[in-house]
Amino acid sequence: MPPPQRFPSLLRRSSLVLLASSFLPVAFAVHQKNAGPEKVELKFKLPPPAPLSPEDEMKTFKVEKGFHVELVASEPMIESPVAMSFDDQGRLYVVEMRGYMHDLEGGGEKEATGRVSLLEDTDGDGRMDKATPFLDNLVMPRAVLAVNGGALVAVPPNLYFCKDTDGDGKADVKDVVASDYGTLGGQPEHMANTPVWAMDNAIWSAGYATRFKLRGGMWQKDSGLGRGQWGLCQDNYGRLYFNYNSDMLRADLLPTEAFTRNPLLRNATSINAKVAADQTLYPSHPTPGVNRGYDPKSLRADGTLSKPTGTCGALIYRGDAFPAAYRGNAFVPEPCANLVKRFTMSEADGVVKATNTARSAEFLTSTDERFRPVEATNGPDGALYLVDMYRGIIQHQSFLTHYLIANIKDRKLETPFNQGRIWRIVPDSKERLQPVKAAKDVKLLSHANGWVRDTTQRLIVESGDASTVPALKELLATGTPLARLHALWTLDGLASATPDLLRSALADKDAQVRAAAVRISGRDLAPDLIALTAEKDALVLAHLSIKLSSLNLPDADTALAKLLASHGKIALVREGALTGLRGREAAFAKLLAAQLSKNNTAQITPVIEALGALLAAANKAGPFEDMLELAAAQPQGGTVQVAAIKGLATAGGDPKSKVPAKLLWLDAEPASLKKLKAAMTDKTSAKLFTSVEARIAWPGKPGAPPPPKIVPLNEAQTALFEKGKTIYATLCAACHQPHGFGLDGLAPPLVDSEWVLGKPEITARIVMQGLAGPVKVGGRSFNLAMPPLPQLSDEDIAGVLTYIRREWEHTASPVDAKTVTGIRAQSKSHMAMWTEEELKNLGKKPSTK
């Protein structure tokens, strides 16, 4: 698979002429592993295009009938814009990545030339006429979110809260909210971006696994799941949408924070769900200059890009200016094809689907190859706004191919790099749209414009104003479904969602309100949640299964088993239940099997299989054996028995992994094996049984290796283990998690990791100097940067290594401080972060080839 292309490059104007092939030798390509062929073929020989003025660029746009494009801002007011955010007064914060790609070597990226500008329309004509450098002299800023009277600004590795307190438009407060929001000097397309205040009153980001909450003026951190590459948005119900360079739209159908409770639930369809099946593109002109343009699968015969390669900044349109048919649609920028695609959205049983509306044309296209839409957003006037980076090169130098470099040089596309525009798409009308200023006015939660509702909710929650509670209660009782939903979440943000209010919301006529009420309810409402047996809506049932499994109460587990016995075939309901069952899989499987009847086998079977798969991934011998006993107790050859064995046969939960599954040692041969072997006689079942039997061993099993020898820790080693445990909880658990299974998109697992259980001189170096770039752990790839921990002494490092090598049923040898001291001396000249290749080649002589 080729590497990601966040801002991949260069597109062609409609006057292209297909010429005889010409070959250009290229001296270099930065990304050597995926640089493509060195001898490149430029099938479309094009004249160097002249940069266009905003007025001339506007003439190149083709937008769906009934709409037109208006200019909001352009250079020299802004340069190289990549992100924007409206504040409650309609002012616009714009991130200008002015250091990005001044040349093919990435010149400019280390210079403090970036800024966040605050734009204002002082005369009310719809065009920004005043720009103030809100925050200046920044190195490659990435993102901004208007919040709390100021803005969150991402300048890797920091996320700052900045505020202007004296009214001059310039930030005079700059507080660090997080220091792991990306990496200084890292690749722009692989770092945290696009913070969004979502309906749940938490701030989520793309490519970042921590969410923030503002409470009483203080920033609180909480774990989520890192997902998406560039861009994040929400729909009317708070579902989060994002994308990847070659996948235009994905969504979390259920709350991602629930899935952090079960790190082994990695293949869930409820999160990171692919919602757009058909992503065919229809550019309005040939676009052969994309990074992989040399690959015949990338382009059509006419030179147009057929599939996305640089998707970013998607938006669910929630304004009130567009016709009704467009509301709730997804609008997705694809800068490589100079277009914005529109998807219509539909939902059934909580599952969202995006349908490609294009048949030969897109919602918005341009024949100007420098039109680079990188973010779309809703505006206070109900219009759709676009950030246009406007430049020739958008592919980061880390991923340039020989082919693309040849295109850039041949067509003189390195400059200019200091232009940029903000556009507004509006429906044709004689009257100009007027922006709405949000306020702490509960009535605005009923506004037709989603931006107004969101901003109003944020302002009320930020203020903590208890005087709004009576009006919010009234709205919760009498408002429209969307207004009731906002009222409920606003009350929750004010810590005023009382049990009585939640009981009423649990019986609301609208399923989204009921689902939110389930999500907000605490343990004090356990009896009310357990009593929701008559619920029929799949989305509410999914939220209910999440909540019941999280309670870890006998009555709740019984209710959950009954719920799954009726609705276990529904993926969202099943996966919701699995989020809270880590460590209880076998016990719950027994409880669920007790519900088995002639009429519900089809509902129970997929849940049993899923529980077995989780146990296979957990690599714990005791629970694995418990599931074998449960399987043996089922009707011989029956579907539930086969499902249990099929789940246990999933080779550790990751079918793509080439790493052999961990051998699980039992005290003796389980009595269940003979019974299962006799029962599973058909070819398919017998194969599954053989796979499961190969996972376990016991003393004396024919062909089994010798049992592992576990040497107990002595007193000094035990003290070192305990010290390491404390340090791990303080410094490491936020990313790798207390359970050691890590966080997808942020930190790889430590449990059963070949890195942790391998040579300590490798893990010691990672702790000392850090690790950067892609790394494979357990057969899965992680693209990350672990910073060094220079504050740790040799004894501290020895303690952490001893802890992770003996925790989680690990049996590796402890590490002493003297060993770490020796490793430090050996690697003292290594100043940069290590790479996977360097660590794997430690001690090897360099190749002479």
Short mmCIF file of C-alpha atoms in Angstrom, two decimals, residues 373-737:
data_model
loop_
_atom_site.label_atom_id
_atom_site.label_comp_id
_atom_site.label_asym_id
_atom_site.label_seq_id
_atom_site.Cartn_x
_atom_site.Cartn_y
_atom_site.Cartn_z
CA PRO A 373 -9.94 22.93 -0.61
CA VAL A 374 -8.62 21.47 2.65
CA GLU A 375 -11.42 22.19 5.13
CA ALA A 376 -15.17 22.83 5.03
CA THR A 377 -17.18 24.28 7.89
CA ASN A 378 -20.62 25.59 8.78
CA GLY A 379 -20.98 29.34 9.19
CA PRO A 380 -23.05 31.62 11.42
CA ASP A 381 -25.05 32.71 8.37
CA GLY A 382 -25.98 29.14 7.40
CA ALA A 383 -23.58 29.05 4.44
CA LEU A 384 -20.87 26.51 3.73
CA TYR A 385 -17.31 27.86 4.06
CA LEU A 386 -14.16 26.47 2.43
CA VAL A 387 -10.47 26.89 3.22
CA ASP A 388 -8.51 27.06 -0.03
CA MET A 389 -4.76 26.63 0.53
CA TYR A 390 -4.20 27.84 -3.07
CA ARG A 391 -0.77 26.62 -4.14
CA GLY A 392 0.95 24.27 -6.55
CA ILE A 393 2.66 21.87 -4.13
CA ILE A 394 0.53 20.31 -1.47
CA GLN A 395 2.26 16.92 -1.08
CA HIS A 396 4.57 16.96 1.95
CA GLN A 397 8.20 16.33 1.13
CA SER A 398 8.23 13.15 3.22
CA PHE A 399 6.12 11.39 0.59
CA LEU A 400 7.22 12.93 -2.70
CA THR A 401 7.73 10.50 -5.57
CA HIS A 402 10.09 10.84 -8.53
CA TYR A 403 7.03 11.20 -10.72
CA LEU A 404 5.61 14.11 -8.79
CA ILE A 405 8.93 15.91 -8.53
CA ALA A 406 9.22 15.70 -12.31
CA ASN A 407 5.76 17.26 -12.69
CA ILE A 408 6.55 20.05 -10.26
CA LYS A 409 9.84 20.96 -11.89
CA ASP A 410 8.55 20.67 -15.42
CA ARG A 411 5.63 22.96 -14.72
CA LYS A 412 7.35 25.38 -12.32
CA LEU A 413 4.87 24.79 -9.55
CA GLU A 414 7.08 25.43 -6.51
CA THR A 415 6.04 29.06 -6.36
CA PRO A 416 4.12 31.04 -5.32
CA PHE A 417 3.50 29.51 -1.91
CA ASN A 418 2.13 32.55 -0.08
CA GLN A 419 -1.43 32.72 -1.40
CA GLY A 420 -4.72 31.44 0.01
CA ARG A 421 -8.46 32.08 0.04
CA ILE A 422 -11.60 31.55 2.11
CA TRP A 423 -14.74 30.91 0.05
CA ARG A 424 -18.43 30.83 0.94
CA ILE A 425 -20.97 28.73 -0.96
CA VAL A 426 -24.48 30.13 -0.85
CA PRO A 427 -27.77 29.47 -2.65
CA ASP A 428 -28.75 31.85 -5.42
CA SER A 429 -30.85 34.59 -3.89
CA LYS A 430 -31.37 38.32 -4.19
CA GLU A 431 -30.84 38.74 -0.46
CA ARG A 432 -27.46 38.27 1.16
CA LEU A 433 -27.30 35.84 4.06
CA GLN A 434 -27.00 37.47 7.45
CA PRO A 435 -24.88 35.92 10.21
CA VAL A 436 -26.45 35.12 13.56
CA LYS A 437 -24.57 35.95 16.74
CA ALA A 438 -24.84 33.18 19.30
CA ALA A 439 -25.48 34.03 22.94
CA LYS A 440 -26.36 32.45 26.29
CA ASP A 441 -29.99 32.43 25.18
CA VAL A 442 -31.74 29.09 25.64
CA LYS A 443 -34.17 30.00 22.84
CA LEU A 444 -31.29 29.76 20.34
CA LEU A 445 -31.03 26.03 21.03
CA SER A 446 -34.12 25.80 18.80
CA HIS A 447 -32.47 27.65 15.91
CA ALA A 448 -32.48 25.96 12.49
CA ASN A 449 -28.74 26.57 12.05
CA GLY A 450 -26.66 23.87 13.73
CA TRP A 451 -23.73 26.27 14.20
CA VAL A 452 -25.97 28.55 16.26
CA ARG A 453 -27.24 25.66 18.39
CA ASP A 454 -23.75 24.28 19.00
CA THR A 455 -22.26 27.64 19.87
CA THR A 456 -25.14 28.54 22.17
CA GLN A 457 -24.79 25.24 24.01
CA ARG A 458 -21.05 25.81 24.37
CA LEU A 459 -21.52 29.35 25.70
CA ILE A 460 -24.02 28.22 28.33
CA VAL A 461 -21.88 25.29 29.47
CA GLU A 462 -18.72 27.42 29.53
CA SER A 463 -20.45 29.99 31.70
CA GLY A 464 -21.80 27.46 34.19
CA ASP A 465 -24.81 29.78 34.46
CA ALA A 466 -27.37 28.03 36.69
CA SER A 467 -29.97 30.70 35.90
CA THR A 468 -30.52 29.01 32.52
CA VAL A 469 -31.62 25.71 34.10
CA PRO A 470 -35.38 26.50 34.38
CA ALA A 471 -35.56 27.53 30.72
CA LEU A 472 -33.58 24.41 29.74
CA LYS A 473 -36.02 22.21 31.66
CA GLU A 474 -38.90 23.86 29.86
CA LEU A 475 -37.24 23.32 26.49
CA LEU A 476 -36.56 19.68 27.35
CA ALA A 477 -40.29 19.25 27.96
CA THR A 478 -41.74 21.25 25.06
CA GLY A 479 -39.10 21.81 22.35
CA THR A 480 -38.55 20.11 19.01
CA PRO A 481 -36.58 16.83 19.10
CA LEU A 482 -33.31 18.60 18.20
CA ALA A 483 -33.94 21.35 20.75
CA ARG A 484 -34.71 18.73 23.42
CA LEU A 485 -31.50 16.93 22.59
CA HIS A 486 -29.45 20.13 22.96
CA ALA A 487 -31.30 21.02 26.16
CA LEU A 488 -30.50 17.62 27.67
CA TRP A 489 -26.79 17.82 26.83
CA THR A 490 -26.63 21.43 28.04
CA LEU A 491 -28.15 20.41 31.35
CA ASP A 492 -25.59 17.62 31.57
CA GLY A 493 -22.82 20.14 30.89
CA LEU A 494 -24.14 22.24 33.78
CA ALA A 495 -24.28 19.13 36.05
CA SER A 496 -28.05 19.72 36.26
CA ALA A 497 -29.38 16.58 34.57
CA THR A 498 -31.17 15.31 37.66
CA PRO A 499 -32.53 11.74 37.97
CA ASP A 500 -36.10 12.98 37.51
CA LEU A 501 -35.19 14.79 34.30
CA LEU A 502 -33.34 11.75 33.00
CA ARG A 503 -36.23 9.43 33.81
CA SER A 504 -38.45 11.67 31.73
CA ALA A 505 -35.91 11.72 28.90
CA LEU A 506 -35.64 7.92 28.98
CA ALA A 507 -39.30 7.89 27.95
CA ASP A 508 -38.99 10.62 25.30
CA LYS A 509 -40.77 10.04 21.98
CA ASP A 510 -37.54 10.66 20.06
CA ALA A 511 -35.01 7.82 19.91
CA GLN A 512 -32.00 10.16 19.83
CA VAL A 513 -33.14 11.85 23.04
CA ARG A 514 -33.68 8.45 24.69
CA ALA A 515 -30.24 7.28 23.57
CA ALA A 516 -28.63 10.43 24.99
CA ALA A 517 -30.49 9.96 28.27
CA VAL A 518 -29.15 6.40 28.53
CA ARG A 519 -25.64 7.64 27.80
CA ILE A 520 -25.85 10.37 30.47
CA SER A 521 -27.51 8.25 33.18
CA GLY A 522 -25.36 7.11 36.08
CA ARG A 523 -25.40 4.12 38.42
CA ASP A 524 -28.11 5.76 40.51
CA LEU A 525 -30.51 5.10 37.62
CA ALA A 526 -29.55 1.44 37.28
CA PRO A 527 -33.07 0.18 38.18
CA ASP A 528 -34.61 2.45 35.53
CA LEU A 529 -32.11 1.29 32.90
CA ILE A 530 -32.62 -2.37 33.78
CA ALA A 531 -36.37 -1.86 33.37
CA LEU A 532 -36.08 -0.66 29.75
CA THR A 533 -36.99 -4.08 28.38
CA ALA A 534 -39.66 -2.80 26.01
CA GLU A 535 -37.24 -0.64 24.00
CA LYS A 536 -37.26 -1.47 20.29
CA ASP A 537 -35.02 1.11 18.65
CA ALA A 538 -31.63 -0.37 17.72
CA LEU A 539 -29.66 2.77 18.55
CA VAL A 540 -31.20 3.09 22.02
CA LEU A 541 -30.62 -0.62 22.60
CA ALA A 542 -26.96 -0.19 21.64
CA HIS A 543 -26.52 2.63 24.15
CA LEU A 544 -28.40 0.58 26.73
CA SER A 545 -26.10 -2.40 26.19
CA ILE A 546 -23.08 -0.11 26.69
CA LYS A 547 -24.50 1.25 29.91
CA LEU A 548 -25.65 -2.08 31.36
CA SER A 549 -22.29 -3.74 30.69
CA SER A 550 -20.46 -0.84 32.33
CA LEU A 551 -22.45 -1.14 35.58
CA ASN A 552 -20.97 -4.57 36.44
CA LEU A 553 -23.99 -5.41 38.59
CA PRO A 554 -25.63 -8.88 38.73
CA ASP A 555 -29.08 -7.53 37.87
CA ALA A 556 -27.65 -5.43 35.05
CA ASP A 557 -25.79 -8.44 33.62
CA THR A 558 -28.97 -10.51 33.74
CA ALA A 559 -30.87 -7.74 31.94
CA LEU A 560 -28.09 -7.47 29.38
CA ALA A 561 -28.16 -11.22 28.73
CA LYS A 562 -31.91 -11.03 28.12
CA LEU A 563 -31.45 -8.04 25.85
CA LEU A 564 -28.84 -9.85 23.76
CA ALA A 565 -30.97 -12.99 23.63
CA SER A 566 -33.47 -10.86 21.71
CA HIS A 567 -31.20 -8.48 19.79
CA GLY A 568 -27.71 -10.03 19.65
CA LYS A 569 -27.70 -10.17 15.85
CA ILE A 570 -27.63 -6.35 15.70
CA ALA A 571 -23.93 -5.42 15.47
CA LEU A 572 -24.27 -2.12 17.33
CA VAL A 573 -26.10 -3.77 20.23
CA ARG A 574 -23.66 -6.67 20.41
CA GLU A 575 -20.55 -4.49 20.24
CA GLY A 576 -22.00 -2.06 22.73
CA ALA A 577 -22.31 -4.91 25.23
CA LEU A 578 -18.75 -6.10 24.60
CA THR A 579 -17.28 -2.73 25.57
CA GLY A 580 -17.85 -3.43 29.27
CA LEU A 581 -17.20 -7.17 29.48
CA ARG A 582 -13.38 -7.27 29.48
CA GLY A 583 -12.28 -9.83 32.06
CA ARG A 584 -15.83 -11.19 32.38
CA GLU A 585 -16.26 -12.79 28.96
CA ALA A 586 -16.47 -16.42 30.03
CA ALA A 587 -18.76 -15.73 32.99
CA PHE A 588 -21.10 -13.66 30.85
CA ALA A 589 -21.08 -16.28 28.08
CA LYS A 590 -22.34 -18.79 30.65
CA LEU A 591 -25.08 -16.37 31.72
CA LEU A 592 -26.07 -15.78 28.11
CA ALA A 593 -26.07 -19.48 27.23
CA ALA A 594 -28.60 -20.03 30.00
CA GLN A 595 -31.01 -17.89 27.95
CA LEU A 596 -30.83 -20.26 24.98
CA SER A 597 -34.11 -21.45 23.48
CA LYS A 598 -35.38 -22.69 20.14
CA ASN A 599 -36.36 -19.18 19.15
CA ASN A 600 -33.26 -17.16 20.02
CA THR A 601 -30.32 -19.25 18.82
CA ALA A 602 -29.67 -16.87 15.92
CA GLN A 603 -29.50 -13.94 18.36
CA ILE A 604 -27.20 -15.62 20.89
CA THR A 605 -24.77 -17.33 18.50
CA PRO A 606 -22.94 -14.19 17.22
CA VAL A 607 -22.49 -12.92 20.78
CA ILE A 608 -20.95 -16.20 21.95
CA GLU A 609 -18.58 -16.17 18.99
CA ALA A 610 -17.56 -12.58 19.72
CA LEU A 611 -16.92 -13.40 23.38
CA GLY A 612 -14.75 -16.34 22.32
CA ALA A 613 -12.75 -14.11 19.97
CA LEU A 614 -12.10 -11.64 22.79
CA LEU A 615 -10.85 -14.48 24.99
CA ALA A 616 -8.58 -15.67 22.21
CA ALA A 617 -7.11 -12.17 21.99
CA ALA A 618 -6.75 -11.82 25.77
CA ASN A 619 -4.29 -14.73 25.93
CA LYS A 620 -5.34 -15.76 29.44
CA ALA A 621 -5.26 -19.50 30.05
CA GLY A 622 -7.94 -19.67 32.78
CA PRO A 623 -10.75 -17.86 30.93
CA PHE A 624 -9.83 -19.70 27.71
CA GLU A 625 -10.34 -23.02 29.51
CA ASP A 626 -13.61 -21.77 31.02
CA MET A 627 -14.92 -21.09 27.52
CA LEU A 628 -13.90 -24.59 26.44
CA GLU A 629 -15.93 -26.02 29.32
CA LEU A 630 -18.93 -23.89 28.36
CA ALA A 631 -18.67 -25.08 24.75
CA ALA A 632 -18.50 -28.69 25.85
CA ALA A 633 -21.66 -28.23 27.92
CA GLN A 634 -23.69 -27.11 24.88
CA PRO A 635 -25.69 -29.44 22.61
CA GLN A 636 -23.17 -31.47 20.64
CA GLY A 637 -22.54 -30.03 17.20
CA GLY A 638 -25.03 -27.26 17.86
CA THR A 639 -24.58 -23.74 16.56
CA VAL A 640 -23.72 -22.27 19.97
CA GLN A 641 -21.02 -24.87 20.56
CA VAL A 642 -19.52 -24.25 17.13
CA ALA A 643 -19.71 -20.49 17.65
CA ALA A 644 -17.75 -20.72 20.90
CA ILE A 645 -15.00 -22.77 19.26
CA LYS A 646 -14.97 -20.55 16.20
CA GLY A 647 -14.41 -17.54 18.42
CA LEU A 648 -11.57 -19.21 20.31
CA ALA A 649 -9.97 -20.18 16.99
CA THR A 650 -9.39 -16.58 15.87
CA ALA A 651 -5.61 -16.79 16.49
CA GLY A 652 -5.42 -14.00 19.01
CA GLY A 653 -8.05 -11.78 17.46
CA ASP A 654 -6.04 -10.42 14.52
CA PRO A 655 -6.40 -12.65 11.43
CA LYS A 656 -3.93 -10.47 9.48
CA SER A 657 -1.14 -10.91 12.00
CA LYS A 658 1.78 -13.14 11.02
CA VAL A 659 2.93 -13.40 14.62
CA PRO A 660 2.06 -16.85 16.03
CA ALA A 661 -0.63 -16.84 18.70
CA LYS A 662 0.61 -17.15 22.26
CA LEU A 663 0.68 -20.70 23.64
CA LEU A 664 -1.53 -20.91 26.73
CA TRP A 665 -0.33 -23.25 29.47
CA LEU A 666 -2.85 -25.16 31.58
CA ASP A 667 -2.14 -27.27 34.65
CA ALA A 668 -3.51 -30.39 33.01
CA GLU A 669 -5.38 -31.57 29.93
CA PRO A 670 -8.92 -30.18 30.15
CA ALA A 671 -11.65 -32.80 30.32
CA SER A 672 -13.67 -30.76 27.82
CA LEU A 673 -11.30 -31.55 24.95
CA LYS A 674 -12.33 -35.17 24.45
CA LYS A 675 -16.01 -34.28 24.50
CA LEU A 676 -15.51 -31.44 22.00
CA LYS A 677 -13.38 -33.55 19.69
CA ALA A 678 -16.07 -36.21 19.58
CA ALA A 679 -18.78 -33.63 18.93
CA MET A 680 -17.09 -31.59 16.21
CA THR A 681 -16.75 -34.16 13.45
CA ASP A 682 -17.65 -32.34 10.24
CA LYS A 683 -14.74 -30.93 8.23
CA THR A 684 -15.26 -27.26 9.16
CA SER A 685 -15.83 -27.88 12.86
CA ALA A 686 -12.93 -30.32 13.09
CA LYS A 687 -10.59 -27.73 11.59
CA LEU A 688 -11.72 -25.15 14.12
CA PHE A 689 -11.22 -27.60 16.98
CA THR A 690 -7.70 -28.44 15.79
CA SER A 691 -6.84 -24.74 15.74
CA VAL A 692 -8.15 -24.28 19.30
CA GLU A 693 -6.34 -27.35 20.60
CA ALA A 694 -3.08 -26.00 19.17
CA ARG A 695 -3.46 -22.84 21.30
CA ILE A 696 -3.18 -24.72 24.61
CA ALA A 697 -0.54 -26.88 26.24
CA TRP A 698 -0.09 -28.73 29.51
CA PRO A 699 2.73 -30.72 31.06
CA GLY A 700 3.11 -33.95 29.13
CA LYS A 701 1.16 -32.89 26.04
CA PRO A 702 2.70 -34.74 23.07
CA GLY A 703 4.74 -32.39 20.89
CA ALA A 704 4.49 -29.46 23.30
CA PRO A 705 7.65 -27.52 24.19
CA PRO A 706 8.92 -27.52 27.77
CA PRO A 707 6.79 -25.35 30.09
CA PRO A 708 8.19 -21.86 30.72
CA LYS A 709 10.32 -21.51 33.82
CA ILE A 710 9.22 -18.63 36.00
CA VAL A 711 11.99 -17.41 38.29
CA PRO A 712 10.50 -15.51 41.25
CA LEU A 713 11.75 -11.99 41.84
CA ASN A 714 13.99 -11.55 44.85
CA GLU A 715 13.45 -8.82 47.42
CA ALA A 716 15.49 -6.17 45.56
CA GLN A 717 13.86 -7.00 42.24
CA THR A 718 10.41 -6.87 43.81
CA ALA A 719 11.17 -3.38 45.18
CA LEU A 720 12.33 -2.36 41.71
CA PHE A 721 9.11 -3.80 40.21
CA GLU A 722 6.99 -1.75 42.62
CA LYS A 723 8.93 1.41 41.82
CA GLY A 724 8.45 0.77 38.12
CA LYS A 725 4.74 0.21 38.67
CA THR A 726 4.41 3.66 40.20
CA ILE A 727 6.39 5.33 37.41
CA TYR A 728 4.38 3.49 34.76
CA ALA A 729 1.11 4.70 36.29
CA THR A 730 2.43 8.26 36.32
CA LEU A 731 4.18 8.55 32.95
CA CYS A 732 3.20 5.65 30.72
CA ALA A 733 -0.37 4.61 31.47
CA ALA A 734 -1.97 7.63 29.77
CA CYS A 735 -0.88 6.28 26.39
CA HIS A 736 -0.19 2.58 26.88
CA GLN A 737 -3.08 2.38 29.39
#
